[in-house]
XYZ file of C-alpha atoms in Angstrom:
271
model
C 116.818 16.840 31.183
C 114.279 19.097 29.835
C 111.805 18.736 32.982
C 111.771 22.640 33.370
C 110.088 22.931 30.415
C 107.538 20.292 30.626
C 104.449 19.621 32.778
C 103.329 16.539 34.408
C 103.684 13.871 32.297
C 100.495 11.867 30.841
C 99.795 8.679 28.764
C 98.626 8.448 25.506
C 96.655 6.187 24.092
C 97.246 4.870 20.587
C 95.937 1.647 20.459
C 94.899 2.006 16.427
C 95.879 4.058 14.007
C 95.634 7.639 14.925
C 96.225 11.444 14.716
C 96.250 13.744 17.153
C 96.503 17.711 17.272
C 98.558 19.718 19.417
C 97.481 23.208 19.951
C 98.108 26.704 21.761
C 95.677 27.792 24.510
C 94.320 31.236 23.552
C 96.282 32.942 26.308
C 99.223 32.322 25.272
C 101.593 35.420 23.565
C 103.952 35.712 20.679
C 106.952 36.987 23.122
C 106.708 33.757 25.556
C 106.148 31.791 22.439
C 109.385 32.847 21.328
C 111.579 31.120 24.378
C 109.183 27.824 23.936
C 110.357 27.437 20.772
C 114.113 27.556 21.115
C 113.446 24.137 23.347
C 111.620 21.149 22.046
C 108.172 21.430 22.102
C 106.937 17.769 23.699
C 108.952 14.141 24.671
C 106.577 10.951 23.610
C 108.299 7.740 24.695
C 106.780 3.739 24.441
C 104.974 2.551 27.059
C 103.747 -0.041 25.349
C 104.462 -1.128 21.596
C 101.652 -4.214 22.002
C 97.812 -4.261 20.778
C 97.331 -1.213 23.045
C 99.899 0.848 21.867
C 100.657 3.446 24.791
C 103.118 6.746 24.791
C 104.496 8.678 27.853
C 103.537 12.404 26.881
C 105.418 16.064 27.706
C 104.421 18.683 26.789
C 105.504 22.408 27.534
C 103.175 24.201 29.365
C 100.570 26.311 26.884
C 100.303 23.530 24.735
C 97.469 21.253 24.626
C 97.171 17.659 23.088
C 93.473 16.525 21.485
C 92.555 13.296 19.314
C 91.811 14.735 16.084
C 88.826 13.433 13.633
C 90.294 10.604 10.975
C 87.794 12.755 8.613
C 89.181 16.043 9.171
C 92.319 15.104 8.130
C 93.984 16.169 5.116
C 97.522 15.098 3.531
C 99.460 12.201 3.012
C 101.333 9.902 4.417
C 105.127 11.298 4.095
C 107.885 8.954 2.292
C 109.526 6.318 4.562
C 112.675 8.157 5.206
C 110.061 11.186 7.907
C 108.225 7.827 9.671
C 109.944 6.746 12.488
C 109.737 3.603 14.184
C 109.504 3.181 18.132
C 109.594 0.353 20.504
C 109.318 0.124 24.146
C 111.908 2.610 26.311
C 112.392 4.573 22.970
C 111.172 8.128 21.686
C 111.255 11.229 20.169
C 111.536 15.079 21.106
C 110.014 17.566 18.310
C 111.940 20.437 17.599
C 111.696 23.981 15.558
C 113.519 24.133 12.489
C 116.124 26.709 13.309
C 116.220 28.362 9.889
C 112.323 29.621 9.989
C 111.743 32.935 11.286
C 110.000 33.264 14.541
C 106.666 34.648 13.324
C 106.248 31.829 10.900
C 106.546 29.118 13.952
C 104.195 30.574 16.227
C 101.565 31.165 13.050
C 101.898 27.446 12.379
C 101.751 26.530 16.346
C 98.902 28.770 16.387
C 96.841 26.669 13.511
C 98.234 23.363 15.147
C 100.395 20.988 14.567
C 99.272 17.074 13.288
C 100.832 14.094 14.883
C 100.252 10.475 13.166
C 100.893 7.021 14.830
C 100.204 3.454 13.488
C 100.972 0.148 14.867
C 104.483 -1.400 12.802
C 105.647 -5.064 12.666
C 107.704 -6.546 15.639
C 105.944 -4.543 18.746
C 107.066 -1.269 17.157
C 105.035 1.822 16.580
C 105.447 4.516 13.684
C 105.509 7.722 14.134
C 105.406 11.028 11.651
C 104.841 14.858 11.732
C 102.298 15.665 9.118
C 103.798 19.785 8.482
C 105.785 21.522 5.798
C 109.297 21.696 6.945
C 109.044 24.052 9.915
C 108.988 21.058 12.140
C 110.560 18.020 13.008
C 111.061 14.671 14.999
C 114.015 13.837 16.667
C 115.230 10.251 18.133
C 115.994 10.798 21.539
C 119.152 8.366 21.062
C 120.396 10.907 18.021
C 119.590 14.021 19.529
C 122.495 15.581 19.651
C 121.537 19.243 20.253
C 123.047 19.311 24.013
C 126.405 18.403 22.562
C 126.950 20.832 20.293
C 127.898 25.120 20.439
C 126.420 26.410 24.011
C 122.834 27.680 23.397
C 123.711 31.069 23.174
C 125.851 30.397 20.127
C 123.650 28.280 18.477
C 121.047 31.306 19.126
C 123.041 33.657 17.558
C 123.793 31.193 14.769
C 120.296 30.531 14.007
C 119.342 34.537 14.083
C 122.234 35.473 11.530
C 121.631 32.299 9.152
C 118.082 33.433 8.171
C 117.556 34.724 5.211
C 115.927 38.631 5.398
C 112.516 39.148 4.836
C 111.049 42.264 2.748
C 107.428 43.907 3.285
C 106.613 41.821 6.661
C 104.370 43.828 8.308
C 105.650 45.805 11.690
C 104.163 43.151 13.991
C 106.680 40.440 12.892
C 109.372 42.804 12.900
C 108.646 43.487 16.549
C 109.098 39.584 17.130
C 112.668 39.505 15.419
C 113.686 42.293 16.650
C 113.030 41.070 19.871
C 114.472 37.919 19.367
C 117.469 39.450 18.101
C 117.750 41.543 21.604
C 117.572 38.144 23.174
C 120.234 36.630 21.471
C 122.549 39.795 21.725
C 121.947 40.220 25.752
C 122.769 36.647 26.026
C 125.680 36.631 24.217
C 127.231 39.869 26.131
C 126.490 37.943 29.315
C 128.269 34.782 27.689
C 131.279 36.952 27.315
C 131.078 38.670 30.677
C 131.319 35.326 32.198
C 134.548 33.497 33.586
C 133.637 29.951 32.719
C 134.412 30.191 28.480
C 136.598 28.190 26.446
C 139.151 30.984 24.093
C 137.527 29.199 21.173
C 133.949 29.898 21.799
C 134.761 33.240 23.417
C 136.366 34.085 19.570
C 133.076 32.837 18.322
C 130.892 35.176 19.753
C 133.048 38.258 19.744
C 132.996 37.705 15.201
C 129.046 36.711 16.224
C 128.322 40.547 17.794
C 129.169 42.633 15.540
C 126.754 40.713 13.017
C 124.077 40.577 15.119
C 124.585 44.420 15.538
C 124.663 44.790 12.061
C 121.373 42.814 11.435
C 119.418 44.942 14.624
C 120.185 47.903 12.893
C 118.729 46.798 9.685
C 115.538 45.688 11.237
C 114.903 48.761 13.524
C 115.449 50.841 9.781
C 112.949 48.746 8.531
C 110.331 48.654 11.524
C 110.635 52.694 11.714
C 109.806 52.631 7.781
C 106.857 50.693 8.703
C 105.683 53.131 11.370
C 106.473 56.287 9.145
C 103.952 58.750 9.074
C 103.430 60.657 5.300
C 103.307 64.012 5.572
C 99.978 65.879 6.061
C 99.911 68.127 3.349
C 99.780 64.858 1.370
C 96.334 63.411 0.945
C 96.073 59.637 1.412
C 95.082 58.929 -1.899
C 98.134 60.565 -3.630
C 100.502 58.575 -1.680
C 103.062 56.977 -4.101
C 102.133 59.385 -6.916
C 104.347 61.307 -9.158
C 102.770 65.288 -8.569
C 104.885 66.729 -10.858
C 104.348 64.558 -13.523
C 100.572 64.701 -12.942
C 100.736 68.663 -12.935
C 102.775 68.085 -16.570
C 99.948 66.069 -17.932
C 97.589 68.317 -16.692
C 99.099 70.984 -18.451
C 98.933 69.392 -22.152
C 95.255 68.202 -21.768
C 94.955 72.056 -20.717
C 96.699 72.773 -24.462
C 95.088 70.754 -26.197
C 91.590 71.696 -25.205
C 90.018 74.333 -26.776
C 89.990 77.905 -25.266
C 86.120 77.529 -23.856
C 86.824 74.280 -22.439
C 88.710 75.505 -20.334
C 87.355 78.188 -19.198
C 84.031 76.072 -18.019
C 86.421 73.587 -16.552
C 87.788 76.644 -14.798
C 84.520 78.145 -14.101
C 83.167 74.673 -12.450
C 86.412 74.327 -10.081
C 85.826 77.688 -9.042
C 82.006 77.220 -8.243
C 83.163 74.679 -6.152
């Protein structure tokens, strides 16, 4: 289903309890990180649930999966409800959480992401993400992502549902705003196409106008982020009151006695 995504499927070996990493290569940019992301990351299915406990890996391609040192690791072991249990034929997909702006995803793919595995009763094998919410596992039999909105809505959806973010720096505001062109081009072409149900179609024509709304609050505060203070303005007196300065100067300048300041004077004119 997702086999455009993925490359050449490999085995994994978990015969004991285990962690392993999966990482970026260094090559890799923010802007193709950004369409990896709206599609799960890697498919792990049993191979074998027995003493050698075996999963059939995908992974996109830029992604890289290592065995990662049992005394490296730190955290704990998440409550029962985030381990899931596996048996032959059955696996999981690990998706983005939709809510989490694009910059924060590829930050955390960037430091990698921690995958645990230990052998369960009954030929079964556990399973559980060891991150902080921006991630998660997915049963292949619940995953019901392909049967909801079309993609483009859910895009859309997803862009317009986070919450805004003040003082980001201009970098990260180039990745949303680029996302946001994304989701916008695709919609117009949704809408330029023949094949739409009147439903959806109503959907993304109340969706546009929003996701207008939000590209012309980002591009305000990207070009805020770029603006250049004025020359005549030193860099130190950026975000300084002059005129109240030039007030206080002015009543230490009557309160100081007459010869004070004329040598104050008399040294600002020496130099």
């Amino acid at each position: 289903m997702f086999s455009q995504f993925y490359r050449l499927p490999e085995i994994l070996d978990v015969s004991q309890s285990s962690r392993v990493i999966i990482s970026l290569s260094k090559d890799v940019s923010d802007y193709v990180l950004m369409q990896a992301i709206r599609a799960p990351l890697l498919e792990l299915v049993v191979v074998n649930a027995g003493v050698k406990g075996e999963w059939l890996l995908r992974l996109q391609a830029g992604f890289n999966c290592s065995p990662y040192a049992e005394t490296c690791v730190t955290g704990n072991r998440p409550d029962q409800a985030s381990v899931l249990e596996r048996t032959v034929g059955q696996g999981v997909r690990l998706y983005t959480c939709s809510s989490r702006a694009p910059a924060r995803l590829i930050e955390r793919l960037r430091r990698g992401l921690l995958i645990s595995f230990a052998p369960a009763n009954d030929n079964k094998l556990t399973i559980w993400l060891e991150t902080d919410g921006d991630f998660e596992l997915v049963k292949l039999e619940t995953d019901l992502r392909l049967s909801q909105d079309p993609e483009v809505l859910q895009t859309a959806k997803s862009v317009l549902a986070r919450e805004p973010e003040y003082g980001v720096h201009s970098a990260s505001l180039a990745i949303l705003i680029t996302e946001l062109e994304q989701a916008r081009r695709e919609l117009h072409e949704y809408l330029s196409g023949s094949d739409k149900h009147p439903g959806l179609t109503a959907e993304a024509l109340r969706l546009e106008p929003m996701l207008a709304q939000r590209r012309q609050w980002l591009l305000r505060q990207y070009a805020s982020s770029q603006e250049r203070h004025p020359l005549g303005v030193s860099a130190n007196d950026v975000g300084c009151d002059t005129e109240k300065l030039k007030r206080l100067l002015t009543c230490y300048e009557l309160l100081s006695p007459p010869d004070v300041n004329a040598m104050v004077h008399a040294i600002a004119a020496e130099e």
